Coordinates of C-alpha atoms in Angstrom, one line a residue:
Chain D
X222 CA -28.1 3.3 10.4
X223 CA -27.1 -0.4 9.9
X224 CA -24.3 -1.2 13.1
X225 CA -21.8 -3.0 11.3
X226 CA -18.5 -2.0 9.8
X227 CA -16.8 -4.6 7.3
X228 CA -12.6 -4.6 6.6
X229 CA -11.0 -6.7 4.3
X230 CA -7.4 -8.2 4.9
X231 CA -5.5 -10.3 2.5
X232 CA -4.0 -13.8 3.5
X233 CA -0.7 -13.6 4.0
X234 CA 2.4 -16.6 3.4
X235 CA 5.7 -16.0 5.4
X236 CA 8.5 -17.5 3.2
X237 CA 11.0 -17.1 5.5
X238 CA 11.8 -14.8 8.8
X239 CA 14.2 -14.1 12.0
X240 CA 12.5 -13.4 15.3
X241 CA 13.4 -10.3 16.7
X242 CA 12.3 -10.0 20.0
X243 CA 11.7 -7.2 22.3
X244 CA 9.9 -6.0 25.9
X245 CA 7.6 -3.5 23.8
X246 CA 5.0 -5.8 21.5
X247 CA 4.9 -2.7 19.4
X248 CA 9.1 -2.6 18.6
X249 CA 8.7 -6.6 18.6
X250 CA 8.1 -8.8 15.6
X251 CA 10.3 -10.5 12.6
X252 CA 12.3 -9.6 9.8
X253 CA 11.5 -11.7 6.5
X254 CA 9.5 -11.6 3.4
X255 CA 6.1 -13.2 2.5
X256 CA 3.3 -12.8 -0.1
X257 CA -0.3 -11.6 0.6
X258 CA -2.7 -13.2 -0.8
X259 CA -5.9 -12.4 -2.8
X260 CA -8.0 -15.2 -0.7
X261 CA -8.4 -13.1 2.3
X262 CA -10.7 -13.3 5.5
X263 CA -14.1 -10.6 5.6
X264 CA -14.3 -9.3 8.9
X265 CA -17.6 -7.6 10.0
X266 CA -17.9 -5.8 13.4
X267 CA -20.9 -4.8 15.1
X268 CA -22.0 -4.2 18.8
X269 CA -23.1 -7.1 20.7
X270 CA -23.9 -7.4 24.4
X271 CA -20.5 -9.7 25.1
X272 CA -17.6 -9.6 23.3
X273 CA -17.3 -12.5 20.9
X274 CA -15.3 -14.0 17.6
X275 CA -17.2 -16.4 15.2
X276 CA -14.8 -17.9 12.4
X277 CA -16.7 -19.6 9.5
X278 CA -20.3 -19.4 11.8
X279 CA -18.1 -21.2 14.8
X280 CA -17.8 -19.3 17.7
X281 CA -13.8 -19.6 19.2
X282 CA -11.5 -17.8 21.4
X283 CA -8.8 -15.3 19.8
X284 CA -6.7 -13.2 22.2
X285 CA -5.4 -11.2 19.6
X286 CA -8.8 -9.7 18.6
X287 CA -10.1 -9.9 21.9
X288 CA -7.2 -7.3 22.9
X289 CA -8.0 -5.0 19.6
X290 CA -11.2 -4.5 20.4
X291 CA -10.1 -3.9 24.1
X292 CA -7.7 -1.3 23.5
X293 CA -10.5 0.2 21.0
X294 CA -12.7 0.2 24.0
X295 CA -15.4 -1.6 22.1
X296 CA -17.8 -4.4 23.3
X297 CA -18.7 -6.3 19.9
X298 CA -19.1 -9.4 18.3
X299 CA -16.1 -9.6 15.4
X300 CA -17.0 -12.6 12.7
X301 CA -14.3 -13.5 10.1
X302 CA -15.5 -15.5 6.9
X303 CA -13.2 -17.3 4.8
X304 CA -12.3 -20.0 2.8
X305 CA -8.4 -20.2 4.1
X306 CA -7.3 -22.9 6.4
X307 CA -7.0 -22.1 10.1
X308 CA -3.6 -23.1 11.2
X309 CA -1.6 -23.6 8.4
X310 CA 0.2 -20.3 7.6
X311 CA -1.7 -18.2 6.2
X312 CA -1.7 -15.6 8.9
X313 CA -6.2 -15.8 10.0
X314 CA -5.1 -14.4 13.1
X315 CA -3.4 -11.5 12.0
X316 CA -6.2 -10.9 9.3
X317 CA -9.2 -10.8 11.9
X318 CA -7.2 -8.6 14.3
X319 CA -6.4 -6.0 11.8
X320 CA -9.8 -6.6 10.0
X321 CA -11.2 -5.7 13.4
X322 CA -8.9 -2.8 14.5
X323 CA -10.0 -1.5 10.8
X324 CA -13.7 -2.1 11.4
X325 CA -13.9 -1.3 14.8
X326 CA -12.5 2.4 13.8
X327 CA -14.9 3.1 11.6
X328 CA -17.7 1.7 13.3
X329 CA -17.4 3.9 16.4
X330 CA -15.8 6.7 14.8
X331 CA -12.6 6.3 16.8
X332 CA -10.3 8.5 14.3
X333 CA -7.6 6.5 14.4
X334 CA -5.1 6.7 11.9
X335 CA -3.6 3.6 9.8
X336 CA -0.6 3.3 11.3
X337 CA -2.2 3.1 15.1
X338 CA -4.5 0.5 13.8
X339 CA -1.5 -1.6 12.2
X340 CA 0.2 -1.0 15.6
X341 CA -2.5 -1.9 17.9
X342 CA -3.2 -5.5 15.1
X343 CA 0.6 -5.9 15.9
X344 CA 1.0 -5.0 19.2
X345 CA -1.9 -8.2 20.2
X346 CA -0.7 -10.6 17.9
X347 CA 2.9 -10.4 19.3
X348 CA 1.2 -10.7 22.9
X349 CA -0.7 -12.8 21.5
X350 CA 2.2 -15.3 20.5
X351 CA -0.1 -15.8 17.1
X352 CA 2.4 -14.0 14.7
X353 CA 4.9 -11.9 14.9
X354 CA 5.1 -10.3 11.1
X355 CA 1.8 -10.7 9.2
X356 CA 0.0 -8.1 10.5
X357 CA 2.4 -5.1 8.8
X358 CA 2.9 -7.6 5.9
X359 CA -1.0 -7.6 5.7
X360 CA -1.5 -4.1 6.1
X361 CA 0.9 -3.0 3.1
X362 CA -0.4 -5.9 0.2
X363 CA 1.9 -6.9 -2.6
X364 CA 5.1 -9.3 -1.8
X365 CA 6.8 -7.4 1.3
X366 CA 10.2 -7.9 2.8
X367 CA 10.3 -6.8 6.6
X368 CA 13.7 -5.1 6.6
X369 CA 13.3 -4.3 10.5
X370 CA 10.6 -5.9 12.6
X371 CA 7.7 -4.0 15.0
X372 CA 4.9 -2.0 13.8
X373 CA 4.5 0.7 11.5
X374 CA 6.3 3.9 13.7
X375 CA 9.5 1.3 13.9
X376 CA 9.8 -1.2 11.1
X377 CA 11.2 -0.7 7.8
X378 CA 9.2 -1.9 4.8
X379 CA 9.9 -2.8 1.1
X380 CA 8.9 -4.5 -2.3
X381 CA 9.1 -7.1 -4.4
X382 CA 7.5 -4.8 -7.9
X383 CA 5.7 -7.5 -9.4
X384 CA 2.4 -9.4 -9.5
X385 CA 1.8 -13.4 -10.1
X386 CA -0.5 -16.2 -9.6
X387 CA 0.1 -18.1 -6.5
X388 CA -1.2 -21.8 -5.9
X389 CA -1.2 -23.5 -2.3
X390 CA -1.5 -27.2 -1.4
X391 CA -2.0 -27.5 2.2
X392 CA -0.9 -31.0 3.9
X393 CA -2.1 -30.6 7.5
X394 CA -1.8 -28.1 10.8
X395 CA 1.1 -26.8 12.9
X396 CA 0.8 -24.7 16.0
X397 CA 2.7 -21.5 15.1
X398 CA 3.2 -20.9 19.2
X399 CA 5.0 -23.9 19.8
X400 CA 7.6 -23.3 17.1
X401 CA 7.9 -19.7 18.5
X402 CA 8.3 -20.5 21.5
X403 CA 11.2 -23.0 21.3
X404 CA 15.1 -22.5 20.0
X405 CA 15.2 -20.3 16.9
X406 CA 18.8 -20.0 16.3
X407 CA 18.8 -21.9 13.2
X408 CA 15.7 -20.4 12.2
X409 CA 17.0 -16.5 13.0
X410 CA 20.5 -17.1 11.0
X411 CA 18.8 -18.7 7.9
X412 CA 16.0 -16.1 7.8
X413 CA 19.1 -13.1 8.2
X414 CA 20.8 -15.0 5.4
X415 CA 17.9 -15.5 3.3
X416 CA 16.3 -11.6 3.8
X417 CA 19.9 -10.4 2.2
X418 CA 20.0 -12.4 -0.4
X419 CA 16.8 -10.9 -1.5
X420 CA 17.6 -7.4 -1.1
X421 CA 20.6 -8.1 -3.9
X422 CA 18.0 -8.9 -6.0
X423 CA 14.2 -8.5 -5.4
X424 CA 12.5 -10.7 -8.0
X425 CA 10.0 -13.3 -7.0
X426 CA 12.6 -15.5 -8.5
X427 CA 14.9 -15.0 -5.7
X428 CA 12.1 -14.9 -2.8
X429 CA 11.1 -18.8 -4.3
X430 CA 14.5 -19.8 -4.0
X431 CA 15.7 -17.7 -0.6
X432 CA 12.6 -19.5 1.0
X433 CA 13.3 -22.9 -0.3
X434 CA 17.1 -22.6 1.0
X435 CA 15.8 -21.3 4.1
X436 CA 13.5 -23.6 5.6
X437 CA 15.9 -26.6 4.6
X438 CA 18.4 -24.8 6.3
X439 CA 16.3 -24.4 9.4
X440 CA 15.3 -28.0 9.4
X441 CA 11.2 -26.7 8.8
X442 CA 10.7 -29.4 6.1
X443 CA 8.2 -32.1 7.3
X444 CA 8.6 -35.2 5.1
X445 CA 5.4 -34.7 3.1
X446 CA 6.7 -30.4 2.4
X447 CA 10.0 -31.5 1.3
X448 CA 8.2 -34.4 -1.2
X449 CA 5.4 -32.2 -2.6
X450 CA 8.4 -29.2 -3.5
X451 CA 10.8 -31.6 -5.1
X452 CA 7.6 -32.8 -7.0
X453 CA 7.1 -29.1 -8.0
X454 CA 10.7 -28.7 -8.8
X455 CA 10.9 -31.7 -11.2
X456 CA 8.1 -30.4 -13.2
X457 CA 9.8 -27.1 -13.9
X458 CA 8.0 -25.2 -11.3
X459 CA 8.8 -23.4 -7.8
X460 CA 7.8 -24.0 -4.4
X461 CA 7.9 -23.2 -0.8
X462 CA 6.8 -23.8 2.5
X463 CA 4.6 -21.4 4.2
X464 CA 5.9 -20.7 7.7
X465 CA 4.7 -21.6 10.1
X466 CA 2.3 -23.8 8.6
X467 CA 2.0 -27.4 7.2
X468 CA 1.6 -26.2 3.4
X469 CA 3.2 -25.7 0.4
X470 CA 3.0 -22.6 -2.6
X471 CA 3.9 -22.0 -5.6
X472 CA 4.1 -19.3 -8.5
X473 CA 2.5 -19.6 -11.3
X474 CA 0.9 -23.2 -11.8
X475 CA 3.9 -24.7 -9.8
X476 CA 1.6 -27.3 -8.0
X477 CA -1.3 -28.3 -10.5
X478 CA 1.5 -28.6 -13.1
X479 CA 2.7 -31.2 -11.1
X480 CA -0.5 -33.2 -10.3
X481 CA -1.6 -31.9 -7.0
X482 CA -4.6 -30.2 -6.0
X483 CA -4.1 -26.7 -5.5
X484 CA -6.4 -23.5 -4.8
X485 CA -5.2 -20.3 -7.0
X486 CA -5.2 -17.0 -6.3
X487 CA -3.2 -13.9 -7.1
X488 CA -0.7 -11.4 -5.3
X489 CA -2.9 -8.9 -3.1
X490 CA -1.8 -5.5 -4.3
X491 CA -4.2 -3.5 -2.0
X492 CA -3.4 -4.3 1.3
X493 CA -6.3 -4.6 4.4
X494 CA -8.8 -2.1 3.6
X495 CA -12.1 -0.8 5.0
X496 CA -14.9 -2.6 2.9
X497 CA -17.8 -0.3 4.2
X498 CA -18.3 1.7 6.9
X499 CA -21.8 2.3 9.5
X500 CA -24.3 3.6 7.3
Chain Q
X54 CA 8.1 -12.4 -26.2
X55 CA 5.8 -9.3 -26.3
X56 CA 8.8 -6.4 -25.6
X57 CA 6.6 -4.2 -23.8
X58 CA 5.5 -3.9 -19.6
X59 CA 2.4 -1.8 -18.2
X60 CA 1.8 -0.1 -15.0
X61 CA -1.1 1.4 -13.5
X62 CA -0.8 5.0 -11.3
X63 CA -3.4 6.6 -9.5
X64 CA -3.7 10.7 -10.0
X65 CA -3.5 12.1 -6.7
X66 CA -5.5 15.2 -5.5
X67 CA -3.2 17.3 -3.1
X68 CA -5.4 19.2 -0.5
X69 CA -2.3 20.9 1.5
X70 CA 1.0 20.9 1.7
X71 CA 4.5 22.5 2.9
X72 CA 7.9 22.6 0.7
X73 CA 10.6 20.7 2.3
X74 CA 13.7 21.6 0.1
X75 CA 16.8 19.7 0.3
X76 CA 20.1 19.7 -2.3
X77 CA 19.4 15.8 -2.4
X78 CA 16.3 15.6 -4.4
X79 CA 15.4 11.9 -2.9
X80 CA 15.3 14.0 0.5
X81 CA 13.2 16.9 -0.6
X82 CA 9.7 17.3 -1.2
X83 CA 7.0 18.1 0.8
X84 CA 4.8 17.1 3.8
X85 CA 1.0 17.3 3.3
X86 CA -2.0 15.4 2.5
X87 CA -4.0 14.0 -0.6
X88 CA -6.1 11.5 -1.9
X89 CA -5.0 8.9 -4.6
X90 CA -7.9 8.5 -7.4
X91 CA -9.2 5.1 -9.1
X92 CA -8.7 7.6 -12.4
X93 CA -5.4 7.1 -13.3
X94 CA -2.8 6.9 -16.1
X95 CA -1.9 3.3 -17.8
X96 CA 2.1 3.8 -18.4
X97 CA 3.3 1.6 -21.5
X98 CA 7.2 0.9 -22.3
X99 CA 8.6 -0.6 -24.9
X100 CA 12.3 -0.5 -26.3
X101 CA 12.7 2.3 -29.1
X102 CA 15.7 3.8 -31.4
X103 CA 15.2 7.0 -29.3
X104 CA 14.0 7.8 -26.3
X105 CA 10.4 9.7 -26.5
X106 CA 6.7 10.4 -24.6
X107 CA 3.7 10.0 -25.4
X108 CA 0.4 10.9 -23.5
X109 CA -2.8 10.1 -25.3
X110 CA -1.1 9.9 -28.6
X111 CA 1.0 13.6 -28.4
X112 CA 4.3 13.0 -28.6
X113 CA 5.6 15.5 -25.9
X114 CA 8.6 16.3 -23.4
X115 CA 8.9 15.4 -19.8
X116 CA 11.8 15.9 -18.2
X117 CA 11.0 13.9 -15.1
X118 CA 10.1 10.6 -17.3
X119 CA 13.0 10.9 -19.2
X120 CA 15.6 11.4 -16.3
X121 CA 13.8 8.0 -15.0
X122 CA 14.6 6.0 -17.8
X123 CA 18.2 7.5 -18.3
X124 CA 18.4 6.4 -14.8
X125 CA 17.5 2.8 -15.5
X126 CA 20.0 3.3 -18.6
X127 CA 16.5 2.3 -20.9
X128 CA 16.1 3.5 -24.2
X129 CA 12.7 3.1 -24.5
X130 CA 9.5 4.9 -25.7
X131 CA 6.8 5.6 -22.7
X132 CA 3.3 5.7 -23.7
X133 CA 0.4 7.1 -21.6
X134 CA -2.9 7.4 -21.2
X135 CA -5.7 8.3 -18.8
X136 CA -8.6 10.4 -18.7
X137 CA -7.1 13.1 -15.9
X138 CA -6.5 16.2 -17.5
X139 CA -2.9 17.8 -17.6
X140 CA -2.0 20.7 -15.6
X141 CA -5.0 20.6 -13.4
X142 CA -3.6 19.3 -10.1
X143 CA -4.1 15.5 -10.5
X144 CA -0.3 14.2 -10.5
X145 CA -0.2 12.9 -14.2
X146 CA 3.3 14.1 -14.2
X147 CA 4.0 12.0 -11.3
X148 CA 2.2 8.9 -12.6
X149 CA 4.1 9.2 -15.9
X150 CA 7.4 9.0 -13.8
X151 CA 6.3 6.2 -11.7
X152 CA 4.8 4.5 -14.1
X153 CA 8.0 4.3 -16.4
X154 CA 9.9 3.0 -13.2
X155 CA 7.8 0.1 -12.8
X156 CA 7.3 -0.8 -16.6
X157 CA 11.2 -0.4 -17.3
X158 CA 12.5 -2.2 -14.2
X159 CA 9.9 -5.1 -15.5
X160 CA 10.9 -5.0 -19.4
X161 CA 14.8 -4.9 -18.8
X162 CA 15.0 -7.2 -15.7
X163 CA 16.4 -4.8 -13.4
X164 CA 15.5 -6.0 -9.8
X165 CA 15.1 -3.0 -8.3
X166 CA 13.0 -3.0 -5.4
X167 CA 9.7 -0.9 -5.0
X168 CA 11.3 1.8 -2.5
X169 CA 14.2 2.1 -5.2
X170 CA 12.0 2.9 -8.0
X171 CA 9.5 5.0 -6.1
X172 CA 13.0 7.1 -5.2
X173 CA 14.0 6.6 -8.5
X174 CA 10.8 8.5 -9.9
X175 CA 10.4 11.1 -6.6
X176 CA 13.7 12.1 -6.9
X177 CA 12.9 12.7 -10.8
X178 CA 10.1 15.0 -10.2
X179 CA 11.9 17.1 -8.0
X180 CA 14.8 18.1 -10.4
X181 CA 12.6 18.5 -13.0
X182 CA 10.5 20.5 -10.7
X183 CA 7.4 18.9 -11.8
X184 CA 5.8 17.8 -8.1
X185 CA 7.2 17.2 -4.5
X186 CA 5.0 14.7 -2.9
X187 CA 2.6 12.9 -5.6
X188 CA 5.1 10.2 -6.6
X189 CA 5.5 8.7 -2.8
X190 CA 1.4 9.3 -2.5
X191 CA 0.8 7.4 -5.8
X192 CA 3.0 4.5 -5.0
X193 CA 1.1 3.5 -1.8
X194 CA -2.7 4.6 -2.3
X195 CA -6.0 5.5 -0.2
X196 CA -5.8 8.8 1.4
X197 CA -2.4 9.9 3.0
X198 CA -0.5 11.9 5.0
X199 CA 3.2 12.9 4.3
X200 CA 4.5 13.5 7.4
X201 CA 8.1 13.6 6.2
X202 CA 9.1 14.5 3.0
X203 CA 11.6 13.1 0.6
X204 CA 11.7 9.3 -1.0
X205 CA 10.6 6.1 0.3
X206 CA 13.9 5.7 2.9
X207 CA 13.5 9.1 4.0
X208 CA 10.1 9.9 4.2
X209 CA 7.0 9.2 7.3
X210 CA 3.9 8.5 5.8
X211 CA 0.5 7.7 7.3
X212 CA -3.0 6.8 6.1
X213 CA -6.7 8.1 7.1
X214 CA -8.3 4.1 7.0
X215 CA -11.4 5.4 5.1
X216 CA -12.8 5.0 1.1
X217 CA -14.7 7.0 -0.6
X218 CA -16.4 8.5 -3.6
X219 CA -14.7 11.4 -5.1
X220 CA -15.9 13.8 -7.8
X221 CA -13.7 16.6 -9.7
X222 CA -14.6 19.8 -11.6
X223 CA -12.0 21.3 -13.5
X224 CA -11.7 25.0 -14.2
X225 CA -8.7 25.7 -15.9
X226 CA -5.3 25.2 -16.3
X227 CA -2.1 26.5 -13.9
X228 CA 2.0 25.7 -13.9
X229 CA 2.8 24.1 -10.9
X230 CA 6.3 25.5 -11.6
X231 CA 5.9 28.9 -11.4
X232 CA 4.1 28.5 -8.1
X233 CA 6.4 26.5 -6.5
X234 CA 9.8 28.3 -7.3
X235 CA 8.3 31.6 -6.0
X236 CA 8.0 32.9 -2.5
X237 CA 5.9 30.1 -0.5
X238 CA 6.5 30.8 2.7
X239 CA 2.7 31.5 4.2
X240 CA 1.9 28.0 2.1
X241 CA 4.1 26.6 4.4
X242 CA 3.1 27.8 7.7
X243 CA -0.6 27.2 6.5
X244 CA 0.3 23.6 5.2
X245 CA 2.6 23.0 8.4
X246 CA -0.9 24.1 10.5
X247 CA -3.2 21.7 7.9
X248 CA -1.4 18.5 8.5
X249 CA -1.3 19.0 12.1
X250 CA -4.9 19.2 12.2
X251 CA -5.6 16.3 10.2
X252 CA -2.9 14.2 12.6
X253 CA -4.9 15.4 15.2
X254 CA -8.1 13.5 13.9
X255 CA -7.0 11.8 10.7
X256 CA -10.7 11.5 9.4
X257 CA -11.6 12.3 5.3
X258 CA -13.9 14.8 7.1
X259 CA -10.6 16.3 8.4
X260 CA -8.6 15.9 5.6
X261 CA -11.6 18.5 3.3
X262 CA -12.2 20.9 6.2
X263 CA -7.8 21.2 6.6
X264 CA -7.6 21.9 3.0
X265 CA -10.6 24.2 2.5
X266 CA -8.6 26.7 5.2
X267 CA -5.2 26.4 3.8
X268 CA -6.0 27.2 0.4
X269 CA -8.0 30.7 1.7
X270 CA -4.8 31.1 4.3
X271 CA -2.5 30.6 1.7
X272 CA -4.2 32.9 -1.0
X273 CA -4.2 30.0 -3.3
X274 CA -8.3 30.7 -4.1
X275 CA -9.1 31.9 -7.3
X276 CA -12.5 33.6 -7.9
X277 CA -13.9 31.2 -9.3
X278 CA -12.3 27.9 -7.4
X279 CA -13.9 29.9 -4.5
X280 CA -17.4 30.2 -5.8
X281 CA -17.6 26.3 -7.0
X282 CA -16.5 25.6 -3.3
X283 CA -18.6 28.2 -1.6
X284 CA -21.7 26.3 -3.8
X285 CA -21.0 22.7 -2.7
X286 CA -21.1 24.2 1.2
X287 CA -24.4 25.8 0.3
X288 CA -25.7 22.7 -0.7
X289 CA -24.5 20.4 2.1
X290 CA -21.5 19.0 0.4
X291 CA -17.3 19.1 1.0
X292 CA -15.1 20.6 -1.4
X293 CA -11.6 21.6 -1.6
X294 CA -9.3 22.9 -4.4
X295 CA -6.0 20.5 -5.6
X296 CA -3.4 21.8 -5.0
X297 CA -2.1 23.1 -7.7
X298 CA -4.6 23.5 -10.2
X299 CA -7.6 25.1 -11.0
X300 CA -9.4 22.3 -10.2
X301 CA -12.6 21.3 -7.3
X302 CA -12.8 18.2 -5.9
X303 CA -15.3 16.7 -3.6
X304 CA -16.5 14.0 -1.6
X305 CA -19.5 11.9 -2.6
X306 CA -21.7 13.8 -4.5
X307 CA -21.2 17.3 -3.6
X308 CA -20.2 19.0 -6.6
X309 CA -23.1 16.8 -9.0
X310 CA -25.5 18.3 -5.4
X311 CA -24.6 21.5 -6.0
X312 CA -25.5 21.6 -10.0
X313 CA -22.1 21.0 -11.4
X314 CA -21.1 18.8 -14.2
X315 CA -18.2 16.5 -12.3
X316 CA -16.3 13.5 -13.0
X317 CA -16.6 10.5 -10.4
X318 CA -14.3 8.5 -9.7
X319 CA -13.1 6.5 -6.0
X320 CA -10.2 6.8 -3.3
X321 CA -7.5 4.5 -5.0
X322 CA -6.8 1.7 -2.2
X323 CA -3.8 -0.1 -4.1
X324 CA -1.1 2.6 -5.5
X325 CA 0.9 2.1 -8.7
X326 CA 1.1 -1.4 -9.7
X327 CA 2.9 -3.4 -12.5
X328 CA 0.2 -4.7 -14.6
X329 CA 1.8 -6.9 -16.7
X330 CA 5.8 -8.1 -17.5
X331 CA 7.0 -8.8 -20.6
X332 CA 5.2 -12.0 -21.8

């Protein structure tokens, strides 16, 4: 028998959102709409004599997986490998604490379903303060709108039917928890606006544009963001800023067409999913 | 511009299940439990004079793909083709339906969103009598639970967070029609019993063992469905029969264990998918 259970979970970008806040982390979370992404984190799980993350071979502290694996009732080490950017919106966090709830399961033959595991990866990240709609976003694949926020027994999910390269240029770090944490007013009325104008019409067309509108409206754009996506723009493409993260993405090849350096990938389509179980 | 748009839809293996009727056919269906399979059908639609189907070059009738398209006002012709044999349990019916909600929503522009087109082909199905559950199983992949029936804004669904190997024998061929309009009600109370089982401990080991005792509660076993299944048990393996067809399926390799000549295929992880738009 090797000891070590593997899950995969797809990057996710948030193009816009509204905080929806609530006493019960499980109810708790955003409404808004995002891609996942086929550049994902690996997250391997095995029993360890202290419990421990590793990122990339670096050891680090992440109270969202340290509170999975503590309502799992598992001591283990959980290490993440991949080659997205810490900090800059492309939801790590919510990738290694679902990639652990996932792993974790399997690994000690918990016999939980999907929808507990979602909730319990939810449930810490809100607690967490580390993300407060990646987790479900993650979980499904494809380009999600969160029609009502909280985990899987309260939110309410759809679609976008369609698949497309994505490219993402990222400029520098933001702590997601500070931005949280302050006045989202502005935020929570441009992310209300921006969700219905995408349930009129649910085209990646109309998420580009909804997320563009949105995070001028909200006053997100750092002067380097707002640059990079007029640059986009100009050249015929269409870009947007990942929240909450110093970085910009694009469809198609939005970003290289307009001279920057760019990492591609595709739409996720699968969602987080077990990789391989003990054997 | 190439005037044609593919999807991709898993077959789906039902192991139990419990009619849920309803006058609203996007409310009816069924609760239960199956497995979505890597073999699938690859739906094709392109614009035609008249509408017509065609599965691995047959032109033929099917009432739930063409009440899809008249739905989405498309006069097209639907093309598919898979491996999975008709009649036998595997949801090509479904797929078809699905599949021509994807491809014609992509070819015409229609910006529907996922849960519209999955209700859009569920509720297809049902009128035309065709399947109750596969559609909403198709769209989302892996192995799942229907806890409530009915399309995508009416429905509960759940997930076992497992993959696997999956092999199928078939036997012959059976009308899911003429089973489902007559009298089903110890299917129900068996299927009802199944599921709550399988919530109980949603494991795949769960999900076989459920479905082995509803079909020999519900009298669904013919002889020689029964002997296949009886063989894999003898030789260590898991088998069940899909519901409905004459037609063994198994985990791993329990039917090629037990001397049988199978197909093999994989738990689907992704669920119907537009493969590619218009170009």
């Amino acid at each position: 028998m090797t000891d070590v259970a593997q899950a995969v979970v797809p990057g996710h970008v948030t193009g816009f959102f509204a905080k929806e806040p609530d006493e019960d982390p499980t109810v708790a979370g955003s409404i808004g709409a995002g891609l996942a992404l086929s550049e994902g984190v690996t997250v391997s799980v095995r029993p360890a004599e202290e419990f421990g993350v590793v990122l990339n071979g670096e050891g680090l502290a992440m109270e969202a997986v340290e509170r999975v694996c503590r309502t799992l009732d598992a001591r283990v080490e959980v290490r993440g490998v991949t080659d997205l950017p810490l900090g800059a919106g492309f939801g790590v966090s919510g990738a290694m604490a679902l990639g652990a709830a996932l792993a974790t399961n399997a690994l000690y033959g918990r016999a939980l379903s999907t929808n507990e595991l979602v909730t319990v990866a939810h449930g810490a990240e809100v607690q967490a303060g580390t993300g407060l709609g990646d987790v479900v976003a993650q979980a499904r694949g494809g380009a999600t709108l969160r029609l009502e926020p909280g985990g899987p027994h309260e939110n309410v999910l759809d679609g976008i039917p369609d698949r497309a390269r994505v490219e993402y240029h990222v400029i520098g770090q933001r702590s997601t928890d500070a931005i949280l944490s302050g006045d989202t007013a502005a935020l929570d009325r441009a992310g209300t606006q921006a969700l219905s104008d995408l349930v009129e019409s649910p085209t990646l067309a109309t998420f580009m544009e909804a997320s563009r509108r949105y995070a001028r409206e909200a006053d997100l754009l750092t002067d380097p963001v707002r640059r990079v996506i007029q640059d986009v723009s100009a050249a015929g493409g269409s870009a947007a800023m990942a929240m909450l993260g110093e970085t910009v993405f694009a469809l198609g090849s939005g970003l290289s067409d307009a001279g920057y350096e760019a990492t591609a990938c595709d739409i996720d389509l699968t969602g987080a999913r077990l990789e391989r179980g003990p054997a």
